[in-house]
Coordinates of C-alpha atoms in Angstrom, one line a residue:
M736 CA 40.5 -28.2 9.3
A737 CA 39.2 -30.9 8.5
E738 CA 35.7 -31.2 10.4
E739 CA 35.0 -34.2 12.8
P740 CA 32.4 -36.7 11.2
T741 CA 29.1 -36.8 12.6
P742 CA 28.3 -39.6 15.0
P743 CA 25.7 -42.1 13.2
P744 CA 22.1 -41.7 14.7
R745 CA 21.4 -43.6 17.5
P746 CA 18.5 -46.6 16.2
Q747 CA 15.5 -45.6 17.7
P748 CA 14.5 -48.6 20.8
P749 CA 11.2 -51.2 19.4
V750 CA 7.9 -50.2 20.4
K751 CA 7.1 -53.1 22.7
E752 CA 3.7 -54.0 22.3
P753 CA 0.5 -54.0 25.3
G754 CA 0.5 -57.1 27.2
L755 CA -2.7 -59.4 27.1
I756 CA -4.1 -57.8 30.5
S757 CA -3.4 -54.6 29.1
F758 CA -4.8 -54.6 25.4
L759 CA -8.3 -55.7 27.5
V760 CA -8.5 -53.5 29.6
W761 CA -7.1 -49.8 28.0
H762 CA -6.5 -50.3 24.7
L763 CA -9.4 -52.9 23.6
P764 CA -12.4 -50.2 24.7
W765 CA -11.7 -47.1 23.1
K766 CA -10.5 -49.0 19.8
L767 CA -14.6 -50.6 19.9
L768 CA -15.6 -47.0 21.5
G769 CA -13.5 -45.3 18.1
L770 CA -15.2 -48.5 15.6
F771 CA -18.7 -47.3 17.1
F772 CA -18.5 -43.5 16.8
F773 CA -16.9 -44.1 13.1
S774 CA -19.8 -46.9 12.3
L775 CA -22.2 -44.3 13.4
F776 CA -20.8 -41.7 11.4
L777 CA -21.0 -43.6 8.5
S778 CA -24.7 -45.3 9.0
I779 CA -25.7 -41.3 9.4
V780 CA -24.4 -40.5 6.5
L781 CA -24.9 -43.3 4.7
E782 CA -28.8 -42.9 5.7
F783 CA -29.2 -38.8 4.6
V784 CA -27.7 -39.9 0.7
G785 CA -30.5 -42.4 1.1
I786 CA -33.1 -39.8 2.3
T787 CA -31.6 -37.5 -0.7
F788 CA -31.5 -40.1 -3.2
F789 CA -33.5 -43.0 -2.8
W790 CA -36.0 -43.2 -0.3
S791 CA -37.4 -39.2 0.0
D792 CA -41.2 -40.2 0.2
A793 CA -40.5 -42.2 3.4
G794 CA -38.0 -39.3 5.1
W795 CA -37.4 -40.3 8.6
H796 CA -40.0 -43.0 8.6
H797 CA -37.5 -45.1 6.7
S798 CA -34.8 -45.5 9.8
Q799 CA -37.9 -45.8 11.9
E800 CA -39.1 -48.9 10.5
V801 CA -35.8 -50.4 10.4
L802 CA -35.4 -49.9 14.3
L803 CA -39.4 -51.3 14.9
T804 CA -38.2 -54.3 12.4
E805 CA -34.8 -55.6 13.5
L806 CA -36.6 -54.8 17.8
A807 CA -39.2 -57.1 17.0
W808 CA -36.4 -59.5 15.8
F809 CA -34.3 -59.4 18.5
R810 CA -37.2 -59.5 21.3
D811 CA -38.0 -62.8 19.2
D812 CA -35.0 -64.5 19.3
F813 CA -33.9 -63.6 22.9
R814 CA -36.5 -65.0 24.9
Q815 CA -34.6 -67.2 26.6
G816 CA -31.7 -66.5 29.5
L817 CA -31.7 -63.6 31.9
S818 CA -29.2 -60.9 32.2
V819 CA -26.7 -60.6 35.2
V820 CA -27.1 -57.2 35.2
S821 CA -31.3 -56.3 35.8
G822 CA -32.2 -60.5 36.0
M823 CA -34.6 -59.7 32.9
S824 CA -34.8 -61.3 29.8
P825 CA -32.2 -60.3 26.9
G826 CA -35.1 -58.5 24.4
G827 CA -36.7 -57.4 27.5
L828 CA -33.1 -55.6 29.0
T829 CA -32.5 -54.2 25.2
S830 CA -36.3 -53.1 24.4
S831 CA -35.3 -50.8 28.2
V832 CA -32.7 -49.3 26.9
I833 CA -33.5 -48.2 23.6
G834 CA -37.4 -46.8 24.8
T835 CA -34.7 -44.9 27.6
L836 CA -32.8 -43.9 25.6
H837 CA -35.4 -42.5 23.2
E838 CA -37.1 -40.8 26.2
W839 CA -34.1 -38.9 26.9
L840 CA -33.2 -38.3 23.3
M841 CA -36.9 -36.9 21.7
V842 CA -38.7 -36.2 24.7
K843 CA -36.3 -35.0 28.0
S844 CA -33.9 -32.6 25.7
G845 CA -37.0 -31.0 24.5
F846 CA -36.6 -32.0 20.9
E847 CA -40.2 -33.6 20.6
A848 CA -41.4 -30.0 21.6
W849 CA -39.6 -28.4 20.0
V850 CA -40.5 -30.6 16.2
D851 CA -44.2 -29.8 17.0
A852 CA -43.9 -26.3 17.7
G853 CA -41.8 -25.8 14.5
A854 CA -44.5 -28.2 12.6
G855 CA -47.8 -25.6 13.8
E856 CA -45.1 -22.2 13.0
S857 CA -44.2 -23.7 9.4
A858 CA -48.4 -24.8 8.5
G859 CA -48.7 -21.1 9.3
L860 CA -46.0 -20.0 7.0
M861 CA -47.5 -18.5 3.7
N862 CA -44.1 -19.1 2.0
R863 CA -43.5 -22.5 0.5
A864 CA -40.5 -22.7 0.5
G865 CA -40.0 -21.9 4.4
S866 CA -42.3 -24.9 5.0
S867 CA -40.9 -27.1 3.0
L868 CA -36.9 -27.1 4.6
W869 CA -38.1 -27.0 7.4
R870 CA -39.7 -30.6 6.9
L871 CA -36.7 -31.5 5.6
L872 CA -34.0 -30.6 8.2
Q873 CA -37.3 -32.3 10.8
D874 CA -36.5 -35.1 8.4
Y875 CA -32.9 -35.3 8.9
I876 CA -32.6 -34.6 12.2
L877 CA -34.9 -37.3 13.1
A878 CA -33.3 -40.4 11.0
A879 CA -30.2 -39.2 13.2
I880 CA -32.0 -39.6 15.9
H881 CA -33.3 -42.9 14.7
V882 CA -30.2 -44.0 13.4
T883 CA -28.3 -43.7 16.7
L884 CA -31.1 -46.2 17.9
V885 CA -30.1 -48.7 15.1
C886 CA -27.3 -48.4 16.4
V887 CA -27.3 -48.7 19.4
L888 CA -29.7 -51.6 19.6
R889 CA -26.9 -53.3 16.7
V890 CA -24.6 -53.1 19.1
L891 CA -26.2 -54.7 22.0
V892 CA -26.6 -57.9 19.2
L893 CA -23.3 -57.8 18.8
L894 CA -22.4 -57.7 22.4
Y895 CA -24.7 -60.8 23.1
T896 CA -22.6 -62.4 20.3
L897 CA -19.5 -62.2 21.7
P898 CA -19.4 -66.0 22.8
F899 CA -20.7 -66.9 19.9
F900 CA -17.9 -66.3 18.4
F901 CA -15.1 -67.3 20.9
L902 CA -17.1 -70.0 20.6
V903 CA -16.5 -71.3 16.7
M904 CA -12.7 -70.2 17.9
L905 CA -12.9 -72.7 20.1
A906 CA -14.4 -75.0 17.6
G907 CA -11.4 -74.1 15.0
A908 CA -8.3 -74.0 17.8
T909 CA -9.4 -76.7 18.1
E910 CA -9.9 -79.1 15.6
G911 CA -6.7 -77.2 14.0
W912 CA -4.8 -78.7 16.4
M913 CA -6.2 -82.1 15.5
M914 CA -4.7 -81.6 12.3
R915 CA -1.4 -80.2 13.4
E916 CA -0.6 -83.4 15.6
L917 CA -2.2 -85.6 12.3
R918 CA 0.6 -83.6 10.3
R919 CA 3.5 -83.8 13.0
F920 CA 3.7 -87.4 13.3
G921 CA 2.7 -88.1 9.9
A922 CA 5.8 -86.2 8.4
A923 CA 3.5 -83.9 6.6
Y924 CA 4.2 -80.7 4.7
E925 CA 5.0 -78.0 6.9
S926 CA 4.0 -73.8 4.9
S927 CA 5.0 -71.1 7.1
F928 CA 3.2 -68.9 3.6
I929 CA -0.6 -70.5 4.9
Y930 CA 0.5 -69.7 8.0
H931 CA 1.3 -66.3 8.3
H932 CA -1.2 -64.8 6.5
A933 CA -4.5 -67.0 8.0
R934 CA -2.8 -65.4 11.0
R935 CA -3.2 -61.9 9.7
M936 CA -6.1 -62.8 9.4
I937 CA -8.1 -63.6 11.9
K938 CA -8.3 -60.4 13.8
P939 CA -9.8 -58.0 10.4
L940 CA -12.2 -61.6 10.6
F941 CA -13.2 -60.1 14.3
L942 CA -13.8 -56.9 13.4
L943 CA -15.9 -57.9 10.1
P944 CA -19.2 -58.5 11.7
W945 CA -19.0 -54.9 13.3
L946 CA -18.0 -53.1 10.4
V947 CA -20.7 -54.5 8.1
Y948 CA -23.7 -55.2 10.4
L949 CA -23.2 -51.8 12.5
N950 CA -23.5 -49.6 8.4
I951 CA -25.9 -51.0 6.7
P952 CA -28.7 -48.9 6.1
V953 CA -31.4 -51.2 5.6
A954 CA -33.4 -53.8 7.8
V955 CA -31.1 -57.0 8.1
W956 CA -31.3 -60.4 10.7
P957 CA -28.3 -60.9 12.8
P958 CA -27.8 -64.6 12.1
V959 CA -27.6 -63.4 7.8
I960 CA -24.1 -61.6 8.5
L961 CA -22.7 -63.2 12.2
L962 CA -23.0 -66.9 11.0
P963 CA -21.0 -66.5 7.7
S964 CA -18.9 -64.6 10.1
G965 CA -18.0 -67.0 12.1
L966 CA -17.7 -69.4 9.9
L967 CA -14.8 -67.4 8.5
L968 CA -13.0 -66.9 11.3
A969 CA -13.1 -70.3 13.2
S970 CA -12.0 -71.3 9.8
A971 CA -8.5 -68.2 9.8
V972 CA -8.1 -69.9 13.4
M973 CA -8.3 -73.6 12.5
A974 CA -5.7 -73.1 9.4
T975 CA -3.5 -70.6 11.7
V976 CA -3.2 -73.9 14.2
A977 CA -2.7 -76.2 11.7
T978 CA 0.2 -74.7 10.2
F979 CA 1.9 -73.8 13.1
K980 CA 5.8 -75.2 13.2
K981 CA 6.0 -79.1 14.5
Y982 CA 8.4 -79.1 17.1
L983 CA 8.2 -75.6 19.7

């Protein structure tokens, strides 16, 4: 008896993309939170590599120096303006957040007392290897804590500079729209190749300062990273809007 032919598999329905409100309220915060923890993990790994191979003499003081340097830059650059949350200046609010977080991680957690007690015990040890091991462990733990504070500080810097990225995107879209109108009325060449490639570059260029700035293991002045990233983002938005199809 002939076998009955198997029915063809049903086509899978396309995955529905989240709407704008759903993306901003639910998906985007989780993506940014995942990006933060990934950057924090990578920053700690890079700091450990630096302590092992590059700045072993400085130890955990290297990450502390990075924190103090960037916090001083932030206080000098963000003196003006008031925060909506606390009524303080951005520099004062950030210093308060970093100070509170440092107190919780070092003092209220009991870690600082544990380090002092361990240092006293290791100083009385006759075994030099045991004392060296304790100092090495202390370096890595204190470095991880200060790297965490540096990452939180840099996230606050990026949050304060979000209006800058929105403004450069608006400027790029305005310039691109004018170029599109000139191309439309002048019967100029229309390139879908440039449009699709420029549109794909908008999201990576928006996330580029997060990936680069959060993971640099040395002190870096924020405009060195943020200004080129903003210009590249504005150029991508301008190219996308300028090469959009002439007629809707």
